[in-house]
Each structure stands twice: as structure tokens, then as C-alpha cells.
Amino acid sequence: MLIGASASLAIMVGLEGREFLHLDLTSMLVLTGMFILYLIGILDDLFGMPATLKFVIQLIVSLFLPFCGLYIHNLYGLFGIYEIAPWIGYPLTIFTTLLIVNAINLIDGIDGLSSSLSLIAILVFGLLFLRHGLTLYVIYCAGLIGSVSVFFYYNMFGNPAKGTKTFMGDTGSLTLGYALSFLAIRYIMTCTETNIQNMHATALLVPYTLLLVPCFDLIRVAL
């Protein structure tokens, strides 16, 4: 998964265009965040880590998105609220990132559940970015789809006796959750940058719908 994301991000950085410098900073921070969570997941899967320490690291990594300019800056009429100030948008973005990361981590208890839901979400995000003309983000989604699809196959149909069955663990679920939070927040920001009609109405609805099951499951357990 990390390899697929890294490859697609490398292509994004290497492509020439008006968004080069912006995507360079964004892609490097996103890749760094994914790599940190990947390492934390390995340590937790192998040796176990205190929940408090994992949460603190997740909190630090969630700061990367606002730092590179990706944050929820508009509620598109939800509760009668439209544009919001950065001092509100930054904490909201951090909360959303933590929610998605831990939601994907929590549902990783049944074979194929987290990967199948994530595949659907990534595919839809990719199609939406394609409609917006954001080819670079389509490439990122394609890299994720390739890596998650391979994992899904061996997770569902792998043979434990032959050593071909794979499990996601915290290593994969934390990394995947962070990638999904990046896509969700980027899509929310994209809807204010496009001239496509009726897209503003879906800015919050689409990410909410795609990630409804894992997020509601996390809230149910927390309550």
C-alpha cells in the first residue's frame, strides 16, 4: 500500500504543470505522514504500543494536512454555515483526520471489510477527481487502488497453509486511513475551486457517505 502510494506520488511530483510546487509540498508531507504511521503500525503489530502514544503520533501527523494548506474551509451551508476561518477549519480538519484513521483501524477485524470499503471510496474519489480534471490526484487514487486490490485478493482468497494469506493489521489500516482522510479533505476543498454545477452540494455529502460505515462504527464503540 505504501509502495503504491509512493509510486503515484512520485509520478505526481515528476509531472510538469502549474500545480508542481504545490503538489511537491503536499505529496511529500502526505507521504511522510503515511510513512510515519506505517512504521508505528509495524511497531504496534510486532511489539505493541501504548494507545496514548499512538494517538499522540496520529495527532502530530494529522497536523501535516493543514500545514500544507489542506483544511476544511467551507461547510457549504451545513447548519447555515459556509466559509469558516482557519482557526476553526484547522481543528476540524485534524478531528476529521483522526476520526477516519481510527475508523479504518477499528473495522479491520473481518477479512476484506476495511479494504473493500476503502476500495469503493478510493474509486469514487478517483472518478470525482477525474471529473474535476485533477489528473494528478487520479494517479494517486490509481496507485492506491492497485495496492489495496492486491491486498484484498490475498486477504480474502489467500491460503494460510501456503503462506499466501495476508492481514492488514495496524500497519495497513493506519496508512490507509490517512490516505483516505487526505482524499476526503482534498475533495472538500476541490468543490470550491470548480465551476461544475451542483458540485458544492456534494462537497460534504460524498466523503460522509463513502466513509459512513467505519465512522459510525467508531462512534458507536466510543459511545
PDB file of C-alpha atoms in Angstrom:
ATOM      1  CA  MET A   1       0.000   0.000   0.000  1.00  0.00           C
ATOM      2  CA  LEU A   2       2.745   2.424   0.943  1.00  0.00           C
ATOM      3  CA  ILE A   3       4.670   1.435  -2.190  1.00  0.00           C
ATOM      4  CA  GLY A   4       1.658   2.109  -4.408  1.00  0.00           C
ATOM      5  CA  ALA A   5       1.051   5.485  -2.801  1.00  0.00           C
ATOM      6  CA  SER A   6       4.748   6.354  -3.014  1.00  0.00           C
ATOM      7  CA  ALA A   7       4.920   5.474  -6.698  1.00  0.00           C
ATOM      8  CA  SER A   8       1.846   7.512  -7.572  1.00  0.00           C
ATOM      9  CA  LEU A   9       3.064  10.471  -5.524  1.00  0.00           C
ATOM     10  CA  ALA A  10       6.444  10.276  -7.244  1.00  0.00           C
ATOM     11  CA  ILE A  11       4.687  10.499 -10.610  1.00  0.00           C
ATOM     12  CA  MET A  12       2.668  13.464  -9.335  1.00  0.00           C
ATOM     13  CA  VAL A  13       5.814  15.305  -8.296  1.00  0.00           C
ATOM     14  CA  GLY A  14       7.592  14.460 -11.549  1.00  0.00           C
ATOM     15  CA  LEU A  15       4.867  15.760 -13.819  1.00  0.00           C
ATOM     16  CA  GLU A  16       5.240  19.288 -15.073  1.00  0.00           C
ATOM     17  CA  GLY A  17       2.427  21.764 -14.701  1.00  0.00           C
ATOM     18  CA  ARG A  18       1.084  24.751 -12.826  1.00  0.00           C
ATOM     19  CA  GLU A  19       0.462  22.676  -9.691  1.00  0.00           C
ATOM     20  CA  PHE A  20       4.019  21.330  -9.486  1.00  0.00           C
ATOM     21  CA  LEU A  21       5.277  23.288  -6.467  1.00  0.00           C
ATOM     22  CA  HIS A  22       2.046  22.893  -4.534  1.00  0.00           C
ATOM     23  CA  LEU A  23       1.892  19.161  -5.152  1.00  0.00           C
ATOM     24  CA  ASP A  24       5.551  18.800  -4.291  1.00  0.00           C
ATOM     25  CA  LEU A  25       4.951  20.083  -0.758  1.00  0.00           C
ATOM     26  CA  THR A  26       1.622  18.313  -0.394  1.00  0.00           C
ATOM     27  CA  SER A  27       2.835  14.964  -1.690  1.00  0.00           C
ATOM     28  CA  MET A  28       5.964  14.992   0.444  1.00  0.00           C
ATOM     29  CA  LEU A  29       4.024  15.762   3.623  1.00  0.00           C
ATOM     30  CA  VAL A  30       1.335  13.192   2.853  1.00  0.00           C
ATOM     31  CA  LEU A  31       3.950  10.554   2.063  1.00  0.00           C
ATOM     32  CA  THR A  32       5.841  11.431   5.252  1.00  0.00           C
ATOM     33  CA  GLY A  33       2.652  11.098   7.282  1.00  0.00           C
ATOM     34  CA  MET A  34       1.854   7.743   5.714  1.00  0.00           C
ATOM     35  CA  PHE A  35       5.397   6.519   6.309  1.00  0.00           C
ATOM     36  CA  ILE A  36       5.317   7.538   9.980  1.00  0.00           C
ATOM     37  CA  LEU A  37       2.015   5.745  10.537  1.00  0.00           C
ATOM     38  CA  TYR A  38       3.370   2.764   8.598  1.00  0.00           C
ATOM     39  CA  LEU A  39       6.329   2.489  10.982  1.00  0.00           C
ATOM     40  CA  ILE A  40       4.118   2.965  14.024  1.00  0.00           C
ATOM     41  CA  GLY A  41       1.831   0.232  12.736  1.00  0.00           C
ATOM     42  CA  ILE A  42       4.746  -2.173  12.323  1.00  0.00           C
ATOM     43  CA  LEU A  43       5.960  -1.498  15.859  1.00  0.00           C
ATOM     44  CA  ASP A  44       2.462  -1.916  17.249  1.00  0.00           C
ATOM     45  CA  ASP A  45       1.832  -5.151  15.346  1.00  0.00           C
ATOM     46  CA  LEU A  46       5.157  -6.644  16.412  1.00  0.00           C
ATOM     47  CA  PHE A  47       5.643  -5.365  19.927  1.00  0.00           C
ATOM     48  CA  GLY A  48       2.537  -3.449  20.945  1.00  0.00           C
ATOM     49  CA  MET A  49       2.412   0.258  21.735  1.00  0.00           C
ATOM     50  CA  PRO A  50       0.537   2.273  24.365  1.00  0.00           C
ATOM     51  CA  ALA A  51      -2.689   3.686  22.966  1.00  0.00           C
ATOM     52  CA  THR A  52      -1.808   7.150  24.252  1.00  0.00           C
ATOM     53  CA  LEU A  53       1.495   7.198  22.377  1.00  0.00           C
ATOM     54  CA  LYS A  54      -0.185   6.063  19.154  1.00  0.00           C
ATOM     55  CA  PHE A  55      -2.803   8.783  19.495  1.00  0.00           C
ATOM     56  CA  VAL A  56      -0.185  11.478  20.062  1.00  0.00           C
ATOM     57  CA  ILE A  57       1.681  10.395  16.928  1.00  0.00           C
ATOM     58  CA  GLN A  58      -1.569  10.347  14.955  1.00  0.00           C
ATOM     59  CA  LEU A  59      -2.294  13.854  16.215  1.00  0.00           C
ATOM     60  CA  ILE A  60       1.117  15.098  15.084  1.00  0.00           C
ATOM     61  CA  VAL A  61       0.730  13.506  11.657  1.00  0.00           C
ATOM     62  CA  SER A  62      -2.759  14.983  11.258  1.00  0.00           C
ATOM     63  CA  LEU A  63      -1.172  18.442  11.502  1.00  0.00           C
ATOM     64  CA  PHE A  64       0.593  17.860   8.185  1.00  0.00           C
ATOM     65  CA  LEU A  65      -2.547  18.457   6.121  1.00  0.00           C
ATOM     66  CA  PRO A  66      -3.321  21.975   7.444  1.00  0.00           C
ATOM     67  CA  PHE A  67       0.396  22.745   7.296  1.00  0.00           C
ATOM     68  CA  CYS A  68       0.431  22.229   3.518  1.00  0.00           C
ATOM     69  CA  GLY A  69      -2.784  24.193   3.043  1.00  0.00           C
ATOM     70  CA  LEU A  70      -5.309  21.350   3.020  1.00  0.00           C
ATOM     71  CA  TYR A  71      -8.079  22.001   5.510  1.00  0.00           C
ATOM     72  CA  ILE A  72     -11.864  22.154   5.685  1.00  0.00           C
ATOM     73  CA  HIS A  73     -12.569  25.794   4.911  1.00  0.00           C
ATOM     74  CA  ASN A  74     -16.246  25.665   3.963  1.00  0.00           C
ATOM     75  CA  LEU A  75     -19.291  23.801   5.313  1.00  0.00           C
ATOM     76  CA  TYR A  76     -21.323  24.531   2.166  1.00  0.00           C
ATOM     77  CA  GLY A  77     -24.471  25.561   4.028  1.00  0.00           C
ATOM     78  CA  LEU A  78     -24.441  22.876   6.733  1.00  0.00           C
ATOM     79  CA  PHE A  79     -26.205  24.416   9.760  1.00  0.00           C
ATOM     80  CA  GLY A  80     -26.396  27.589   7.676  1.00  0.00           C
ATOM     81  CA  ILE A  81     -22.593  27.926   7.702  1.00  0.00           C
ATOM     82  CA  TYR A  82     -20.497  28.476   4.608  1.00  0.00           C
ATOM     83  CA  GLU A  83     -16.897  29.739   4.751  1.00  0.00           C
ATOM     84  CA  ILE A  84     -15.121  29.224   8.057  1.00  0.00           C
ATOM     85  CA  ALA A  85     -11.968  30.783   9.451  1.00  0.00           C
ATOM     86  CA  PRO A  86      -8.703  28.806   9.532  1.00  0.00           C
ATOM     87  CA  TRP A  87      -8.704  28.750  13.339  1.00  0.00           C
ATOM     88  CA  ILE A  88     -11.909  26.714  13.093  1.00  0.00           C
ATOM     89  CA  GLY A  89     -11.026  24.793   9.934  1.00  0.00           C
ATOM     90  CA  TYR A  90      -7.667  23.555  11.207  1.00  0.00           C
ATOM     91  CA  PRO A  91      -9.012  21.801  14.348  1.00  0.00           C
ATOM     92  CA  LEU A  92     -11.949  20.452  12.331  1.00  0.00           C
ATOM     93  CA  THR A  93      -9.539  19.000   9.772  1.00  0.00           C
ATOM     94  CA  ILE A  94      -7.402  17.431  12.491  1.00  0.00           C
ATOM     95  CA  PHE A  95     -10.502  15.906  14.112  1.00  0.00           C
ATOM     96  CA  THR A  96     -11.695  14.557  10.754  1.00  0.00           C
ATOM     97  CA  THR A  97      -8.298  13.011  10.026  1.00  0.00           C
ATOM     98  CA  LEU A  98      -8.164  11.315  13.426  1.00  0.00           C
ATOM     99  CA  LEU A  99     -11.733  10.086  13.007  1.00  0.00           C
ATOM    100  CA  ILE A 100     -11.100   8.476   9.617  1.00  0.00           C
ATOM    101  CA  VAL A 101      -7.735   6.962  10.584  1.00  0.00           C
ATOM    102  CA  ASN A 102      -9.128   5.317  13.707  1.00  0.00           C
ATOM    103  CA  ALA A 103     -12.364   4.309  11.981  1.00  0.00           C
ATOM    104  CA  ILE A 104     -10.496   2.336   9.311  1.00  0.00           C
ATOM    105  CA  ASN A 105      -8.280   0.847  12.005  1.00  0.00           C
ATOM    106  CA  LEU A 106     -11.276  -0.252  14.064  1.00  0.00           C
ATOM    107  CA  ILE A 107     -13.114  -2.156  11.314  1.00  0.00           C
ATOM    108  CA  ASP A 108     -10.048  -4.190  10.385  1.00  0.00           C
ATOM    109  CA  GLY A 109     -11.376  -7.238  12.203  1.00  0.00           C
ATOM    110  CA  ILE A 110     -13.165  -9.058   9.395  1.00  0.00           C
ATOM    111  CA  ASP A 111     -11.452 -10.280   6.241  1.00  0.00           C
ATOM    112  CA  GLY A 112     -11.996  -7.892   3.364  1.00  0.00           C
ATOM    113  CA  LEU A 113     -14.138  -5.375   5.264  1.00  0.00           C
ATOM    114  CA  SER A 114     -11.823  -2.389   5.585  1.00  0.00           C
ATOM    115  CA  SER A 115     -10.142  -2.985   2.221  1.00  0.00           C
ATOM    116  CA  SER A 116     -13.429  -3.377   0.308  1.00  0.00           C
ATOM    117  CA  LEU A 117     -14.982  -0.243   1.820  1.00  0.00           C
ATOM    118  CA  SER A 118     -11.758   1.646   1.188  1.00  0.00           C
ATOM    119  CA  LEU A 119     -11.594   0.453  -2.425  1.00  0.00           C
ATOM    120  CA  ILE A 120     -15.094   1.776  -3.087  1.00  0.00           C
ATOM    121  CA  ALA A 121     -14.235   5.123  -1.502  1.00  0.00           C
ATOM    122  CA  ILE A 122     -10.940   5.488  -3.393  1.00  0.00           C
ATOM    123  CA  LEU A 123     -12.581   4.551  -6.698  1.00  0.00           C
ATOM    124  CA  VAL A 124     -15.331   7.151  -6.246  1.00  0.00           C
ATOM    125  CA  PHE A 125     -12.831   9.821  -5.215  1.00  0.00           C
ATOM    126  CA  GLY A 126     -10.757   8.980  -8.283  1.00  0.00           C
ATOM    127  CA  LEU A 127     -13.751   9.339 -10.601  1.00  0.00           C
ATOM    128  CA  LEU A 128     -14.712  12.638  -8.979  1.00  0.00           C
ATOM    129  CA  PHE A 129     -11.181  13.993  -9.325  1.00  0.00           C
ATOM    130  CA  LEU A 130     -11.254  12.893 -12.964  1.00  0.00           C
ATOM    131  CA  ARG A 131     -14.473  14.837 -13.468  1.00  0.00           C
ATOM    132  CA  HIS A 132     -12.833  17.881 -11.917  1.00  0.00           C
ATOM    133  CA  GLY A 133      -9.863  17.475 -14.257  1.00  0.00           C
ATOM    134  CA  LEU A 134      -7.396  16.811 -11.415  1.00  0.00           C
ATOM    135  CA  THR A 135      -5.383  14.160 -13.228  1.00  0.00           C
ATOM    136  CA  LEU A 136      -2.606  14.107 -10.650  1.00  0.00           C
ATOM    137  CA  TYR A 137      -4.992  13.050  -7.898  1.00  0.00           C
ATOM    138  CA  VAL A 138      -6.473  10.435 -10.205  1.00  0.00           C
ATOM    139  CA  ILE A 139      -2.973   8.961 -10.470  1.00  0.00           C
ATOM    140  CA  TYR A 140      -2.712   8.910  -6.681  1.00  0.00           C
ATOM    141  CA  CYS A 141      -6.054   7.090  -6.431  1.00  0.00           C
ATOM    142  CA  ALA A 142      -4.966   4.619  -9.120  1.00  0.00           C
ATOM    143  CA  GLY A 143      -1.830   3.756  -7.153  1.00  0.00           C
ATOM    144  CA  LEU A 144      -3.884   3.141  -4.025  1.00  0.00           C
ATOM    145  CA  ILE A 145      -6.451   1.051  -5.891  1.00  0.00           C
ATOM    146  CA  GLY A 146      -3.711  -1.158  -7.307  1.00  0.00           C
ATOM    147  CA  SER A 147      -2.096  -1.845  -3.944  1.00  0.00           C
ATOM    148  CA  VAL A 148      -5.342  -2.276  -1.983  1.00  0.00           C
ATOM    149  CA  SER A 149      -6.801  -4.579  -4.673  1.00  0.00           C
ATOM    150  CA  VAL A 150      -3.835  -6.933  -4.406  1.00  0.00           C
ATOM    151  CA  PHE A 151      -4.140  -6.960  -0.631  1.00  0.00           C
ATOM    152  CA  PHE A 152      -7.900  -7.601  -0.845  1.00  0.00           C
ATOM    153  CA  TYR A 153      -7.364 -10.652  -3.054  1.00  0.00           C
ATOM    154  CA  TYR A 154      -4.801 -12.282  -0.781  1.00  0.00           C
ATOM    155  CA  ASN A 155      -6.716 -11.312   2.347  1.00  0.00           C
ATOM    156  CA  MET A 156      -9.923 -12.923   1.065  1.00  0.00           C
ATOM    157  CA  PHE A 157      -8.630 -15.818  -1.007  1.00  0.00           C
ATOM    158  CA  GLY A 158      -5.112 -16.451   0.270  1.00  0.00           C
ATOM    159  CA  ASN A 159      -4.275 -19.866   1.695  1.00  0.00           C
ATOM    160  CA  PRO A 160      -2.811 -19.780   5.232  1.00  0.00           C
ATOM    161  CA  ALA A 161      -1.302 -23.231   4.730  1.00  0.00           C
ATOM    162  CA  LYS A 162       0.681 -21.947   1.744  1.00  0.00           C
ATOM    163  CA  GLY A 163       1.573 -18.662   3.423  1.00  0.00           C
ATOM    164  CA  THR A 164      -0.330 -16.577   0.871  1.00  0.00           C
ATOM    165  CA  LYS A 165      -2.977 -15.114   3.178  1.00  0.00           C
ATOM    166  CA  THR A 166      -2.265 -11.535   4.241  1.00  0.00           C
ATOM    167  CA  PHE A 167      -3.611  -9.408   7.073  1.00  0.00           C
ATOM    168  CA  MET A 168      -3.730  -5.642   7.259  1.00  0.00           C
ATOM    169  CA  GLY A 169      -3.013  -5.028  10.929  1.00  0.00           C
ATOM    170  CA  ASP A 170      -2.323  -1.542  12.232  1.00  0.00           C
ATOM    171  CA  THR A 171       0.426  -1.206   9.628  1.00  0.00           C
ATOM    172  CA  GLY A 172      -2.043  -1.160   6.772  1.00  0.00           C
ATOM    173  CA  SER A 173      -5.136   0.273   8.442  1.00  0.00           C
ATOM    174  CA  LEU A 174      -3.433   3.392   9.813  1.00  0.00           C
ATOM    175  CA  THR A 175      -1.724   4.062   6.484  1.00  0.00           C
ATOM    176  CA  LEU A 176      -4.920   3.514   4.511  1.00  0.00           C
ATOM    177  CA  GLY A 177      -6.957   5.672   6.883  1.00  0.00           C
ATOM    178  CA  TYR A 178      -4.533   8.550   6.474  1.00  0.00           C
ATOM    179  CA  ALA A 179      -4.675   8.256   2.681  1.00  0.00           C
ATOM    180  CA  LEU A 180      -8.482   8.328   2.782  1.00  0.00           C
ATOM    181  CA  SER A 181      -8.532  11.371   5.043  1.00  0.00           C
ATOM    182  CA  PHE A 182      -6.254  13.155   2.570  1.00  0.00           C
ATOM    183  CA  LEU A 183      -8.581  12.312  -0.321  1.00  0.00           C
ATOM    184  CA  ALA A 184     -11.694  13.360   1.605  1.00  0.00           C
ATOM    185  CA  ILE A 185     -10.312  16.734   2.643  1.00  0.00           C
ATOM    186  CA  ARG A 186      -8.857  17.396  -0.801  1.00  0.00           C
ATOM    187  CA  TYR A 187     -12.245  16.701  -2.370  1.00  0.00           C
ATOM    188  CA  ILE A 188     -13.971  19.084   0.045  1.00  0.00           C
ATOM    189  CA  MET A 189     -11.534  21.821  -0.967  1.00  0.00           C
ATOM    190  CA  THR A 190     -11.860  20.967  -4.652  1.00  0.00           C
ATOM    191  CA  CYS A 191     -15.574  21.759  -4.688  1.00  0.00           C
ATOM    192  CA  THR A 192     -14.894  25.465  -4.101  1.00  0.00           C
ATOM    193  CA  GLU A 193     -12.341  25.530  -6.914  1.00  0.00           C
ATOM    194  CA  THR A 194     -14.566  24.125  -9.654  1.00  0.00           C
ATOM    195  CA  ASN A 195     -17.202  25.630 -11.903  1.00  0.00           C
ATOM    196  CA  ILE A 196     -19.126  22.368 -12.255  1.00  0.00           C
ATOM    197  CA  GLN A 197     -22.731  22.992 -11.301  1.00  0.00           C
ATOM    198  CA  ASN A 198     -24.274  21.311  -8.258  1.00  0.00           C
ATOM    199  CA  MET A 199     -20.890  20.071  -7.003  1.00  0.00           C
ATOM    200  CA  HIS A 200     -20.964  22.309  -3.929  1.00  0.00           C
ATOM    201  CA  ALA A 201     -23.964  20.410  -2.599  1.00  0.00           C
ATOM    202  CA  THR A 202     -21.969  17.155  -2.620  1.00  0.00           C
ATOM    203  CA  ALA A 203     -18.806  18.541  -1.036  1.00  0.00           C
ATOM    204  CA  LEU A 204     -19.557  17.168   2.421  1.00  0.00           C
ATOM    205  CA  LEU A 205     -22.134  14.570   1.383  1.00  0.00           C
ATOM    206  CA  VAL A 206     -19.785  12.454  -0.738  1.00  0.00           C
ATOM    207  CA  PRO A 207     -16.986  11.949   1.845  1.00  0.00           C
ATOM    208  CA  TYR A 208     -19.611  11.440   4.566  1.00  0.00           C
ATOM    209  CA  THR A 209     -21.440   8.800   2.522  1.00  0.00           C
ATOM    210  CA  LEU A 210     -18.307   6.938   1.437  1.00  0.00           C
ATOM    211  CA  LEU A 211     -16.929   6.730   4.979  1.00  0.00           C
ATOM    212  CA  LEU A 212     -20.260   6.429   6.783  1.00  0.00           C
ATOM    213  CA  VAL A 213     -19.937   2.782   7.874  1.00  0.00           C
ATOM    214  CA  PRO A 214     -16.473   2.892   9.506  1.00  0.00           C
ATOM    215  CA  CYS A 215     -17.030   6.311  11.092  1.00  0.00           C
ATOM    216  CA  PHE A 216     -20.396   5.380  12.581  1.00  0.00           C
ATOM    217  CA  ASP A 217     -18.930   2.117  13.873  1.00  0.00           C
ATOM    218  CA  LEU A 218     -16.183   4.072  15.635  1.00  0.00           C
ATOM    219  CA  ILE A 219     -18.715   6.478  17.156  1.00  0.00           C
ATOM    220  CA  ARG A 220     -20.890   3.544  18.264  1.00  0.00           C
ATOM    221  CA  VAL A 221     -17.969   1.879  20.038  1.00  0.00           C
ATOM    222  CA  ALA A 222     -16.798   5.156  21.592  1.00  0.00           C
ATOM    223  CA  LEU A 223     -20.241   5.884  22.994  1.00  0.00           C
TER     224      LEU A 223
END
